[in-house]
């Protein structure tokens, strides 16, 4: 599958972090994305190695909490999701809520399911540019699936599709 980030083919990366795995909310998190009308085009459980985490968290590598974050992210496997939809990067960030979970808006994943800054259940790409790097970092092209989601007829108006 070729990577296409335009229109309803925009893609984003989500990770269900180790606290989400341990607390048994994999289904709850996936359910929220599905109910929103997003299309799941990739799902995998994986353990994250040092090299991948250094790349993924390069923007916080100089922060004092970085070693703690990498240790936490290796404390169990994570679930990687690739989601597709119109302006999906922004839509998923809104669904996830702000980093500091105990102050995240009620109704968001972090707002409803977490209390911590570090253990905040999910990662989500923060911009289209980031998503374009993160999706191929976690998924090979043959791990992403191109299929028609019939529900899109009802999720989007004709001019949006
Ligand atoms: P976000 O995940 O909301 O995009 P960042 O990219 O700023 O947030 O940070 C990446 C991750 O690093 C956060 O999700 C969180 O797990 C962790 N983190 C961020 N800030 C802190 C902090 N002050 N203390 C501990 N962990 C932090």
PDB file of C-alpha atoms and ligand atoms in Angstrom:
ATOM      1  CA  UNK A   1       0.000   0.000   0.000  1.00  0.00           C
ATOM      2  CA  UNK A   2       1.366   3.443  -0.868  1.00  0.00           C
ATOM      3  CA  UNK A   3       1.286   6.031   1.887  1.00  0.00           C
ATOM      4  CA  UNK A   4      -1.266   8.749   1.164  1.00  0.00           C
ATOM      5  CA  UNK A   5      -1.974  11.491   3.681  1.00  0.00           C
ATOM      6  CA  UNK A   6      -4.492  13.578   1.713  1.00  0.00           C
ATOM      7  CA  UNK A   7      -8.242  13.977   2.349  1.00  0.00           C
ATOM      8  CA  UNK A   8      -9.986  11.041   4.032  1.00  0.00           C
ATOM      9  CA  UNK A   9      -6.731   9.102   3.497  1.00  0.00           C
ATOM     10  CA  UNK A  10      -4.939  11.221   6.101  1.00  0.00           C
ATOM     11  CA  UNK A  11      -3.251   8.899   8.585  1.00  0.00           C
ATOM     12  CA  UNK A  12      -2.066   9.150  12.147  1.00  0.00           C
ATOM     13  CA  UNK A  13      -0.197   6.967  14.594  1.00  0.00           C
ATOM     14  CA  UNK A  14      -1.529   6.029  18.020  1.00  0.00           C
ATOM     15  CA  UNK A  15       0.268   3.967  20.648  1.00  0.00           C
ATOM     16  CA  UNK A  16      -1.615   2.448  23.555  1.00  0.00           C
ATOM     17  CA  UNK A  17       1.069   2.792  26.203  1.00  0.00           C
ATOM     18  CA  UNK A  18       2.024   0.193  28.848  1.00  0.00           C
ATOM     19  CA  UNK A  19      -0.320   1.699  31.460  1.00  0.00           C
ATOM     20  CA  UNK A  20      -3.203   1.242  29.014  1.00  0.00           C
ATOM     21  CA  UNK A  21      -2.191  -2.374  28.421  1.00  0.00           C
ATOM     22  CA  UNK A  22      -1.829  -3.085  32.168  1.00  0.00           C
ATOM     23  CA  UNK A  23      -5.095  -1.389  33.059  1.00  0.00           C
ATOM     24  CA  UNK A  24      -7.076  -3.320  30.502  1.00  0.00           C
ATOM     25  CA  UNK A  25      -8.351  -0.426  28.417  1.00  0.00           C
ATOM     26  CA  UNK A  26      -7.169  -1.543  24.965  1.00  0.00           C
ATOM     27  CA  UNK A  27     -10.743  -2.210  23.879  1.00  0.00           C
ATOM     28  CA  UNK A  28     -12.043   1.010  25.427  1.00  0.00           C
ATOM     29  CA  UNK A  29      -9.448   3.098  23.602  1.00  0.00           C
ATOM     30  CA  UNK A  30      -9.975   1.387  20.246  1.00  0.00           C
ATOM     31  CA  UNK A  31     -13.729   1.660  20.750  1.00  0.00           C
ATOM     32  CA  UNK A  32     -13.532   5.435  21.135  1.00  0.00           C
ATOM     33  CA  UNK A  33     -11.709   5.787  17.826  1.00  0.00           C
ATOM     34  CA  UNK A  34     -14.158   3.453  16.095  1.00  0.00           C
ATOM     35  CA  UNK A  35     -17.223   5.220  17.500  1.00  0.00           C
ATOM     36  CA  UNK A  36     -15.830   8.538  16.269  1.00  0.00           C
ATOM     37  CA  UNK A  37     -15.962   7.153  12.736  1.00  0.00           C
ATOM     38  CA  UNK A  38     -12.249   6.618  12.194  1.00  0.00           C
ATOM     39  CA  UNK A  39     -10.955   3.804  10.040  1.00  0.00           C
ATOM     40  CA  UNK A  40      -8.437   1.386  11.560  1.00  0.00           C
ATOM     41  CA  UNK A  41      -5.948   0.462   8.834  1.00  0.00           C
ATOM     42  CA  UNK A  42      -3.187  -1.034  10.992  1.00  0.00           C
ATOM     43  CA  UNK A  43      -2.969  -2.725  14.400  1.00  0.00           C
ATOM     44  CA  UNK A  44      -0.019  -4.450  16.034  1.00  0.00           C
ATOM     45  CA  UNK A  45       1.401  -5.331  19.432  1.00  0.00           C
ATOM     46  CA  UNK A  46       5.098  -4.668  19.710  1.00  0.00           C
ATOM     47  CA  UNK A  47       7.940  -4.170  22.169  1.00  0.00           C
ATOM     48  CA  UNK A  48       9.845  -0.933  21.688  1.00  0.00           C
ATOM     49  CA  UNK A  49      13.654  -1.025  21.669  1.00  0.00           C
ATOM     50  CA  UNK A  50      16.008   1.761  22.758  1.00  0.00           C
ATOM     51  CA  UNK A  51      16.822   2.862  19.210  1.00  0.00           C
ATOM     52  CA  UNK A  52      13.176   3.235  18.216  1.00  0.00           C
ATOM     53  CA  UNK A  53      12.351   5.113  21.418  1.00  0.00           C
ATOM     54  CA  UNK A  54      15.309   7.461  20.987  1.00  0.00           C
ATOM     55  CA  UNK A  55      14.018   8.313  17.513  1.00  0.00           C
ATOM     56  CA  UNK A  56      10.368   8.528  18.556  1.00  0.00           C
ATOM     57  CA  UNK A  57      11.063  10.719  21.583  1.00  0.00           C
ATOM     58  CA  UNK A  58      13.945  12.760  20.098  1.00  0.00           C
ATOM     59  CA  UNK A  59      12.026  15.969  20.939  1.00  0.00           C
ATOM     60  CA  UNK A  60      12.226  15.213  24.685  1.00  0.00           C
ATOM     61  CA  UNK A  61      15.691  13.564  24.703  1.00  0.00           C
ATOM     62  CA  UNK A  62      17.224  16.441  26.698  1.00  0.00           C
ATOM     63  CA  UNK A  63      14.496  16.456  29.373  1.00  0.00           C
ATOM     64  CA  UNK A  64      15.211  15.054  32.843  1.00  0.00           C
ATOM     65  CA  UNK A  65      12.195  12.748  32.573  1.00  0.00           C
ATOM     66  CA  UNK A  66      13.374  11.135  29.313  1.00  0.00           C
ATOM     67  CA  UNK A  67      15.060   8.058  30.926  1.00  0.00           C
ATOM     68  CA  UNK A  68      11.897   7.434  32.955  1.00  0.00           C
ATOM     69  CA  UNK A  69       9.733   7.684  29.841  1.00  0.00           C
ATOM     70  CA  UNK A  70      11.870   5.182  27.897  1.00  0.00           C
ATOM     71  CA  UNK A  71      11.900   2.761  30.856  1.00  0.00           C
ATOM     72  CA  UNK A  72       8.124   3.047  31.182  1.00  0.00           C
ATOM     73  CA  UNK A  73       7.583   2.564  27.451  1.00  0.00           C
ATOM     74  CA  UNK A  74       9.588  -0.690  27.657  1.00  0.00           C
ATOM     75  CA  UNK A  75       7.794  -2.011  30.738  1.00  0.00           C
ATOM     76  CA  UNK A  76       5.350  -3.969  28.558  1.00  0.00           C
ATOM     77  CA  UNK A  77       4.480  -4.201  24.869  1.00  0.00           C
ATOM     78  CA  UNK A  78       2.417  -1.416  23.355  1.00  0.00           C
ATOM     79  CA  UNK A  79      -0.356  -1.524  20.768  1.00  0.00           C
ATOM     80  CA  UNK A  80       0.315   0.543  17.654  1.00  0.00           C
ATOM     81  CA  UNK A  81      -2.672   1.724  15.636  1.00  0.00           C
ATOM     82  CA  UNK A  82      -2.775   3.485  12.321  1.00  0.00           C
ATOM     83  CA  UNK A  83      -6.015   5.419  11.885  1.00  0.00           C
ATOM     84  CA  UNK A  84      -7.356   7.080   8.780  1.00  0.00           C
ATOM     85  CA  UNK A  85      -9.868   9.883   8.240  1.00  0.00           C
ATOM     86  CA  UNK A  86     -10.417  13.499   7.300  1.00  0.00           C
ATOM     87  CA  UNK A  87      -8.071  15.722   9.355  1.00  0.00           C
ATOM     88  CA  UNK A  88      -7.530  12.660  11.513  1.00  0.00           C
ATOM     89  CA  UNK A  89      -4.304  13.894  13.146  1.00  0.00           C
ATOM     90  CA  UNK A  90      -6.073  16.796  14.812  1.00  0.00           C
ATOM     91  CA  UNK A  91      -9.243  14.813  15.536  1.00  0.00           C
ATOM     92  CA  UNK A  92      -7.257  12.130  17.374  1.00  0.00           C
ATOM     93  CA  UNK A  93      -5.270  14.675  19.404  1.00  0.00           C
ATOM     94  CA  UNK A  94      -8.605  16.135  20.576  1.00  0.00           C
ATOM     95  CA  UNK A  95      -9.909  12.670  21.475  1.00  0.00           C
ATOM     96  CA  UNK A  96      -6.716  11.958  23.462  1.00  0.00           C
ATOM     97  CA  UNK A  97      -6.629  15.184  25.502  1.00  0.00           C
ATOM     98  CA  UNK A  98      -3.651  17.099  26.862  1.00  0.00           C
ATOM     99  CA  UNK A  99      -0.425  15.503  28.139  1.00  0.00           C
ATOM    100  CA  UNK A 100      -1.108  16.061  31.852  1.00  0.00           C
ATOM    101  CA  UNK A 101      -3.939  13.577  32.170  1.00  0.00           C
ATOM    102  CA  UNK A 102      -5.339  14.779  35.481  1.00  0.00           C
ATOM    103  CA  UNK A 103      -6.041  18.148  33.852  1.00  0.00           C
ATOM    104  CA  UNK A 104      -7.228  16.735  30.528  1.00  0.00           C
ATOM    105  CA  UNK A 105     -10.752  17.528  29.496  1.00  0.00           C
ATOM    106  CA  UNK A 106     -13.457  15.131  30.708  1.00  0.00           C
ATOM    107  CA  UNK A 107     -14.642  13.085  27.765  1.00  0.00           C
ATOM    108  CA  UNK A 108     -11.139  12.709  26.333  1.00  0.00           C
ATOM    109  CA  UNK A 109      -9.225   9.435  26.693  1.00  0.00           C
ATOM    110  CA  UNK A 110      -6.650  10.915  29.061  1.00  0.00           C
ATOM    111  CA  UNK A 111      -9.299  12.982  30.843  1.00  0.00           C
ATOM    112  CA  UNK A 112     -11.442   9.943  31.522  1.00  0.00           C
ATOM    113  CA  UNK A 113      -8.881   7.198  32.021  1.00  0.00           C
ATOM    114  CA  UNK A 114      -5.691   8.618  33.560  1.00  0.00           C
ATOM    115  CA  UNK A 115      -4.199  10.806  36.298  1.00  0.00           C
ATOM    116  CA  UNK A 116      -0.503  10.958  35.400  1.00  0.00           C
ATOM    117  CA  UNK A 117       1.722  13.032  33.108  1.00  0.00           C
ATOM    118  CA  UNK A 118       3.970  10.127  32.112  1.00  0.00           C
ATOM    119  CA  UNK A 119       1.373   7.342  32.292  1.00  0.00           C
ATOM    120  CA  UNK A 120      -1.246   8.929  30.071  1.00  0.00           C
ATOM    121  CA  UNK A 121      -2.543   5.842  28.202  1.00  0.00           C
ATOM    122  CA  UNK A 122      -1.925   6.980  24.638  1.00  0.00           C
ATOM    123  CA  UNK A 123       0.512   8.586  22.267  1.00  0.00           C
ATOM    124  CA  UNK A 124      -0.826  10.329  19.157  1.00  0.00           C
ATOM    125  CA  UNK A 125       1.035  12.098  16.359  1.00  0.00           C
ATOM    126  CA  UNK A 126       0.978  15.852  17.039  1.00  0.00           C
ATOM    127  CA  UNK A 127       0.999  17.164  13.453  1.00  0.00           C
ATOM    128  CA  UNK A 128       0.659  15.960   9.887  1.00  0.00           C
ATOM    129  CA  UNK A 129       4.435  16.249   9.443  1.00  0.00           C
ATOM    130  CA  UNK A 130       5.017  14.116  12.540  1.00  0.00           C
ATOM    131  CA  UNK A 131       2.428  11.562  11.408  1.00  0.00           C
ATOM    132  CA  UNK A 132       4.206  11.214   8.068  1.00  0.00           C
ATOM    133  CA  UNK A 133       7.349  10.164   9.976  1.00  0.00           C
ATOM    134  CA  UNK A 134       5.675   8.158  12.725  1.00  0.00           C
ATOM    135  CA  UNK A 135       3.389   5.931  10.642  1.00  0.00           C
ATOM    136  CA  UNK A 136       6.282   4.383   8.643  1.00  0.00           C
ATOM    137  CA  UNK A 137       8.388   4.222  11.828  1.00  0.00           C
ATOM    138  CA  UNK A 138       5.909   1.766  13.336  1.00  0.00           C
ATOM    139  CA  UNK A 139       4.315   0.111  10.298  1.00  0.00           C
ATOM    140  CA  UNK A 140       5.771  -1.472   7.183  1.00  0.00           C
ATOM    141  CA  UNK A 141       3.624  -0.768   4.117  1.00  0.00           C
ATOM    142  CA  UNK A 142       2.395  -4.382   4.029  1.00  0.00           C
ATOM    143  CA  UNK A 143       1.125  -3.992   7.615  1.00  0.00           C
ATOM    144  CA  UNK A 144      -1.307  -1.252   6.534  1.00  0.00           C
ATOM    145  CA  UNK A 145      -4.555  -2.176   4.809  1.00  0.00           C
ATOM    146  CA  UNK A 146      -6.414  -0.348   2.075  1.00  0.00           C
ATOM    147  CA  UNK A 147     -10.098  -1.293   2.081  1.00  0.00           C
ATOM    148  CA  UNK A 148     -13.471   0.371   1.655  1.00  0.00           C
ATOM    149  CA  UNK A 149     -15.219   1.250   4.885  1.00  0.00           C
ATOM    150  CA  UNK A 150     -18.891   1.340   3.984  1.00  0.00           C
ATOM    151  CA  UNK A 151     -19.640   3.410   7.086  1.00  0.00           C
ATOM    152  CA  UNK A 152     -17.829   6.392   5.500  1.00  0.00           C
ATOM    153  CA  UNK A 153     -20.978   7.047   3.427  1.00  0.00           C
ATOM    154  CA  UNK A 154     -22.647   8.031   6.704  1.00  0.00           C
ATOM    155  CA  UNK A 155     -19.614   9.435   8.519  1.00  0.00           C
ATOM    156  CA  UNK A 156     -18.861  12.086   5.865  1.00  0.00           C
ATOM    157  CA  UNK A 157     -20.989  14.213   3.571  1.00  0.00           C
ATOM    158  CA  UNK A 158     -20.572  13.709  -0.172  1.00  0.00           C
ATOM    159  CA  UNK A 159     -18.380  16.784  -0.601  1.00  0.00           C
ATOM    160  CA  UNK A 160     -16.057  15.635   2.189  1.00  0.00           C
ATOM    161  CA  UNK A 161     -15.438  12.167   0.741  1.00  0.00           C
TER     162      UNK A 161
HETATM  163  P1  LIG B   1       2.277  14.294  24.140  1.00  0.00           P
HETATM  164  O1  LIG B   1       2.403  12.804  24.336  1.00  0.00           O
HETATM  165  O2  LIG B   1       1.023  14.825  24.776  1.00  0.00           O
HETATM  166  O3  LIG B   1       2.416  14.726  22.687  1.00  0.00           O
HETATM  167  P2  LIG B   1       5.024  15.224  24.654  1.00  0.00           P
HETATM  168  O4  LIG B   1       5.377  14.899  23.253  1.00  0.00           O
HETATM  169  O5  LIG B   1       5.359  16.594  25.186  1.00  0.00           O
HETATM  170  O6  LIG B   1       3.467  14.985  24.962  1.00  0.00           O
HETATM  171  O7  LIG B   1       5.746  14.190  25.630  1.00  0.00           O
HETATM  172  C1  LIG B   1       5.861  12.832  25.275  1.00  0.00           C
HETATM  173  C2  LIG B   1       5.540  11.980  26.484  1.00  0.00           C
HETATM  174  O8  LIG B   1       6.546  12.191  27.477  1.00  0.00           O
HETATM  175  C3  LIG B   1       4.223  12.316  27.181  1.00  0.00           C
HETATM  176  O9  LIG B   1       3.082  11.725  26.593  1.00  0.00           O
HETATM  177  C4  LIG B   1       4.472  11.778  28.558  1.00  0.00           C
HETATM  178  O10 LIG B   1       4.299  10.351  28.582  1.00  0.00           O
HETATM  179  C5  LIG B   1       5.960  12.090  28.762  1.00  0.00           C
HETATM  180  N1  LIG B   1       6.141  13.374  29.473  1.00  0.00           N
HETATM  181  C6  LIG B   1       5.973  14.610  28.962  1.00  0.00           C
HETATM  182  N2  LIG B   1       6.223  15.558  29.890  1.00  0.00           N
HETATM  183  C7  LIG B   1       6.556  14.892  31.034  1.00  0.00           C
HETATM  184  C8  LIG B   1       6.911  15.283  32.347  1.00  0.00           C
HETATM  185  N3  LIG B   1       7.001  16.565  32.700  1.00  0.00           N
HETATM  186  N4  LIG B   1       7.177  14.324  33.257  1.00  0.00           N
HETATM  187  C9  LIG B   1       7.116  13.007  32.928  1.00  0.00           C
HETATM  188  N5  LIG B   1       6.786  12.554  31.689  1.00  0.00           N
HETATM  189  C10 LIG B   1       6.504  13.475  30.747  1.00  0.00           C
END
